[in-house]
XYZ file of C-alpha atoms in Angstrom:
351
model
C 17.231 7.708 -22.341
C 14.279 10.270 -22.357
C 12.381 8.040 -24.764
C 12.990 5.003 -22.610
C 11.828 6.761 -19.494
C 8.687 7.934 -21.223
C 7.824 4.410 -22.338
C 8.360 3.166 -18.792
C 6.143 5.903 -17.404
C 3.293 5.131 -19.879
C 3.621 1.468 -19.056
C 3.370 2.232 -15.365
C 0.273 4.346 -15.694
C -1.342 1.841 -18.094
C -0.831 -1.006 -15.689
C -1.203 0.604 -12.341
C -4.415 2.544 -13.316
C -5.528 0.715 -16.403
C -5.532 -2.721 -14.936
C -7.216 -1.313 -11.782
C -10.006 0.307 -13.898
C -10.499 -2.985 -15.853
C -11.078 -4.846 -12.630
C -13.449 -2.300 -11.349
C -15.772 -3.391 -14.270
C -15.853 -6.876 -12.880
C -16.171 -5.627 -9.415
C -19.327 -3.770 -10.370
C -20.727 -7.012 -11.791
C -19.847 -8.852 -8.601
C -21.367 -6.091 -6.526
C -24.729 -6.278 -8.380
C -24.640 -10.067 -7.913
C -23.923 -9.760 -4.189
C -20.494 -11.504 -4.447
C -17.626 -11.177 -1.984
C -15.162 -8.793 -3.475
C -12.270 -9.162 -1.023
C -9.934 -10.764 -3.587
C -10.244 -7.650 -5.774
C -8.618 -5.506 -3.072
C -5.718 -7.905 -2.774
C -5.272 -8.143 -6.519
C -5.261 -4.456 -7.103
C -2.181 -4.082 -4.828
C -0.073 -5.968 -7.371
C -0.564 -3.429 -10.238
C 1.807 -0.512 -9.255
C 4.820 -2.906 -9.045
C 3.689 -4.720 -12.229
C 3.818 -1.483 -14.136
C 7.439 -0.966 -12.864
C 8.550 -4.510 -13.549
C 7.147 -4.502 -17.042
C 8.933 -1.200 -17.742
C 12.233 -2.823 -16.731
C 11.535 -5.976 -18.689
C 10.345 -4.232 -21.914
C 12.433 -1.173 -21.983
C 15.361 -1.806 -19.761
C 18.963 -1.246 -20.715
C 20.387 -4.600 -21.978
C 23.646 -3.923 -20.201
C 21.865 -3.441 -16.880
C 21.380 -6.635 -14.966
C 17.963 -7.088 -13.251
C 16.259 -9.945 -11.333
C 14.152 -11.186 -14.273
C 13.138 -14.469 -12.635
C 11.698 -12.735 -9.596
C 9.887 -10.141 -11.812
C 8.364 -12.903 -13.994
C 7.090 -14.929 -10.974
C 5.536 -11.689 -9.518
C 3.831 -10.893 -12.897
C 2.546 -14.447 -13.172
C 1.204 -14.271 -9.644
C -0.635 -11.046 -10.546
C -2.132 -12.599 -13.680
C -3.376 -15.555 -11.577
C -4.865 -13.162 -9.080
C -6.723 -11.308 -11.775
C -8.027 -14.540 -13.252
C -9.241 -15.656 -9.827
C -10.917 -12.336 -9.200
C -12.789 -12.495 -12.537
C -13.904 -16.067 -12.006
C -15.084 -15.280 -8.523
C -17.693 -12.895 -10.003
C -19.309 -15.620 -12.251
C -18.818 -18.728 -10.171
C -21.653 -19.982 -7.894
C -21.484 -18.596 -4.337
C -20.613 -21.187 -1.738
C -22.665 -20.243 1.379
C -20.486 -22.515 3.512
C -17.607 -20.056 3.216
C -17.597 -16.759 5.284
C -15.595 -15.144 2.507
C -15.211 -16.193 -1.138
C -13.190 -19.368 -1.525
C -11.475 -17.557 -4.362
C -10.119 -15.058 -1.813
C -8.638 -17.967 0.043
C -7.184 -19.336 -3.094
C -5.743 -15.894 -3.793
C -4.098 -15.943 -0.358
C -2.324 -19.215 -1.295
C -1.149 -17.671 -4.611
C 0.173 -14.654 -2.837
C 1.899 -16.691 -0.105
C 3.617 -19.053 -2.560
C 4.460 -16.282 -4.988
C 5.831 -13.998 -2.237
C 8.129 -16.740 -0.873
C 9.496 -17.616 -4.261
C 9.950 -14.013 -5.313
C 11.714 -13.161 -1.992
C 14.127 -16.096 -2.408
C 14.756 -15.125 -6.088
C 15.403 -11.545 -5.110
C 17.729 -12.752 -2.350
C 19.897 -15.116 -4.438
C 20.036 -12.988 -7.607
C 22.982 -10.973 -6.279
C 23.623 -7.416 -4.930
C 24.151 -5.858 -8.333
C 20.733 -6.941 -9.677
C 19.000 -5.946 -6.497
C 20.578 -2.520 -6.390
C 19.852 -1.805 -10.042
C 16.107 -2.126 -9.438
C 15.941 -0.665 -5.901
C 15.550 -3.950 -4.087
C 18.688 -3.726 -1.925
C 18.363 -3.283 1.907
C 20.296 -0.151 2.855
C 20.204 1.846 6.138
C 19.050 -1.046 8.226
C 19.218 0.778 11.583
C 17.353 3.822 10.153
C 14.813 1.508 8.688
C 14.091 -0.174 11.953
C 13.814 3.226 13.563
C 11.289 4.390 10.887
C 9.210 1.289 11.372
C 9.159 1.813 15.155
C 8.373 5.559 14.667
C 5.472 4.746 12.439
C 4.046 2.300 15.005
C 4.260 4.925 17.707
C 2.667 7.618 15.514
C 0.052 5.247 14.327
C -1.014 4.369 17.776
C -0.966 8.032 18.744
C -3.143 8.835 15.736
C -5.603 5.975 16.602
C -6.032 7.300 20.108
C -6.404 10.783 18.677
C -9.282 9.600 16.529
C -10.986 7.982 19.509
C -10.410 11.016 21.760
C -11.897 13.493 19.147
C -14.811 11.176 18.569
C -15.374 11.032 22.307
C -15.366 14.833 22.593
C -17.806 15.189 19.749
C -20.241 12.567 20.687
C -20.189 13.311 24.510
C -22.527 10.348 25.142
C -20.886 9.252 28.470
C -18.992 6.323 27.085
C -15.233 6.264 27.812
C -14.145 5.392 24.257
C -10.431 5.939 25.063
C -10.554 3.313 27.894
C -12.510 0.831 25.774
C -10.167 1.358 22.837
C -7.138 0.717 25.014
C -8.640 -2.389 26.471
C -9.340 -3.753 22.955
C -5.920 -2.738 21.606
C -3.664 -4.082 24.445
C -4.670 -7.623 24.742
C -2.525 -10.749 24.733
C -4.221 -11.918 21.559
C -3.387 -8.613 19.712
C 0.176 -8.827 21.044
C 0.600 -12.278 19.483
C -1.071 -11.158 16.381
C 1.278 -8.154 16.101
C 4.340 -10.459 16.286
C 2.899 -12.811 13.722
C 2.198 -9.785 11.477
C 5.899 -9.182 11.221
C 6.203 -12.497 9.258
C 3.531 -11.361 6.881
C 6.143 -9.429 4.936
C 7.604 -12.666 3.725
C 4.382 -14.559 3.066
C 2.316 -11.727 1.710
C 5.265 -9.703 0.243
C 3.691 -9.183 -3.249
C 0.748 -7.163 -2.027
C 2.433 -4.496 0.175
C 5.624 -4.435 -1.779
C 3.412 -4.306 -4.882
C 2.106 -0.878 -3.939
C 5.307 0.568 -2.402
C 7.536 -0.430 -5.275
C 5.264 1.529 -7.611
C 4.355 4.462 -5.457
C 7.600 5.071 -3.445
C 10.410 3.647 -5.497
C 9.168 4.576 -8.930
C 6.596 7.340 -8.998
C 7.744 9.497 -6.061
C 11.191 10.307 -7.505
C 9.625 11.253 -10.827
C 7.007 13.620 -9.266
C 9.551 15.115 -6.835
C 11.996 15.708 -9.617
C 9.408 17.449 -11.714
C 7.483 19.454 -9.031
C 9.871 19.584 -6.175
C 10.117 17.492 -3.000
C 7.074 18.876 -1.188
C 4.690 19.343 -4.018
C 5.844 16.084 -5.529
C 4.914 14.031 -2.462
C 1.601 15.912 -2.133
C 0.678 15.133 -5.722
C 1.648 11.531 -5.197
C -0.740 11.307 -2.216
C -3.639 12.530 -4.357
C -2.697 10.165 -7.175
C -2.505 7.289 -4.711
C -5.926 8.244 -3.178
C -7.633 8.376 -6.561
C -6.109 4.944 -7.450
C -8.406 3.515 -4.744
C -11.593 4.925 -6.428
C -13.274 1.653 -7.313
C -12.493 0.201 -3.933
C -13.913 3.154 -2.226
C -17.256 2.868 -3.825
C -17.640 -0.908 -4.153
C -15.622 -2.533 -1.343
C -14.750 -0.378 1.626
C -18.208 1.152 1.837
C -21.428 1.466 -0.026
C -21.910 3.256 -3.359
C -23.927 5.869 -1.537
C -21.237 6.621 1.059
C -18.510 6.284 -1.559
C -17.978 10.053 -1.980
C -17.348 10.604 1.621
C -15.000 7.645 1.786
C -13.106 8.761 -1.246
C -12.454 12.098 0.415
C -11.328 10.294 3.431
C -9.080 8.070 1.328
C -7.423 10.996 -0.312
C -6.793 12.768 3.086
C -5.314 9.532 4.386
C -3.132 8.915 1.381
C -1.739 12.448 1.408
C -0.914 12.392 5.129
C 0.444 8.848 5.000
C 2.214 9.603 1.722
C 4.082 12.421 3.452
C 5.384 10.098 6.079
C 6.038 7.216 3.771
C 7.854 9.640 1.436
C 9.884 10.919 4.392
C 10.729 7.400 5.497
C 11.831 6.361 2.058
C 13.974 9.350 1.529
C 15.690 8.688 4.819
C 16.268 4.992 4.151
C 15.934 4.145 0.455
C 14.754 0.737 1.730
C 11.621 -0.347 -0.031
C 11.293 -3.336 2.302
C 10.952 -1.106 5.305
C 8.190 0.795 3.533
C 6.496 -2.420 2.633
C 6.404 -3.513 6.324
C 5.050 -0.106 7.296
C 2.305 -0.428 4.698
C 1.526 -3.912 6.005
C 1.120 -2.579 9.511
C -1.103 0.230 8.402
C -3.399 -1.933 6.323
C -3.735 -4.691 8.959
C -4.643 -2.502 11.882
C -8.354 -2.981 11.620
C -7.959 -6.665 10.943
C -5.801 -6.910 14.043
C -8.493 -5.298 16.257
C -11.038 -7.672 14.708
C -9.155 -10.705 15.617
C -8.036 -11.462 12.055
C -11.450 -10.985 10.519
C -10.807 -9.444 7.064
C -14.496 -8.761 6.517
C -14.139 -5.617 8.765
C -12.559 -3.908 5.756
C -15.732 -4.291 3.703
C -18.924 -2.222 3.870
C -17.728 0.160 6.548
C -20.216 2.628 8.040
C -19.120 6.142 7.068
C -20.499 9.430 8.297
C -19.710 13.139 7.466
C -18.437 13.484 11.087
C -15.435 11.350 10.128
C -14.136 13.878 7.700
C -13.124 16.545 10.224
C -12.080 13.926 12.755
C -9.741 12.150 10.281
C -8.456 15.447 8.964
C -7.379 16.544 12.457
C -5.921 13.161 13.368
C -3.936 12.956 10.114
C -1.973 15.967 11.010
C 0.264 13.655 13.064
C 1.668 12.220 9.803
C 1.095 15.351 7.636
C 3.387 17.441 9.944
C 6.415 15.651 8.403
C 5.889 17.827 5.377
C 7.947 20.377 7.296
C 10.857 18.022 7.932
C 14.143 19.500 6.777
C 14.740 16.697 4.262
C 11.929 18.119 2.144
C 14.012 21.317 1.868
C 17.331 19.910 0.652
C 18.632 20.360 -2.865
C 21.034 17.616 -2.260
C 18.186 15.138 -1.738
C 16.495 16.466 -4.899
C 19.658 15.762 -6.937
C 19.674 12.189 -5.596
C 16.134 11.643 -6.733
C 16.979 13.079 -10.150
C 19.874 10.652 -10.560
C 17.746 7.692 -9.642
C 14.872 8.716 -11.889
C 17.128 9.191 -14.962
């Protein structure tokens, strides 16, 4: 069993980080050529789950039933996304498209693959789902955690705006302007539509959470303890974004600042995400929370995904984000991070 777990872990690291690093090479080529790199961000989200699925398929117990069909469809979808990403770097740019047409093609791949995977995971049976952590336990607690995250996320957003207003002191009421922009009928409609994204864009958000929360979190917490394990996971999660930090979210010059911001964000969010997963064991709830988090800026921009790319970053954002992130980081003191019983539960699942 120890040898099998080691092989699975090596497979996970090789795929989650190795595939990401490989794609960064093509991202750099595309960056130099002035290509739209949006599809690369979507593709990278597949890799953590791919590492877990390959571990199950290659080194799984033959007597343990798993949803092979769903895993295979997800892996094929990831390979197609990788191919589209690479081709987008070398294909001629179509000026008629506001974003790369390959990003649009990738959205179709994700939508079709997500629906097929969800159906296959649904019909495969409870035993197979439970064996790989795809069951849906603690529904009421899961709903509560999603609602709690939304409340805290909005509070954090207002905190960011309030701190920025205090520091700039330029006479503009940023809080009022932000509230007007946030609470509009259009955003209300978009927020409702966003709930259905979990079915049509399942593979991206589930792709990350299945790797980080379901697989890696129990391993790190079993080895380093509940608190230190989740903190180490936050750092590992932040570093995983390295290529995107320098070549997609912002410029190469502002990359170091954004990387620090990314690690701060991943640690603080990772604490809450870890808390929510320990309370629910529901990876679907975490996928929905991740979806809400990642689509916040897009929601405010009326669905324009280009707002995620080439963001303007300043040193002032470091202390501002650090203070605002305490809203999520405070959950590190939650009693569940103390319990030995919870640690044993992680140990059993990681075995």
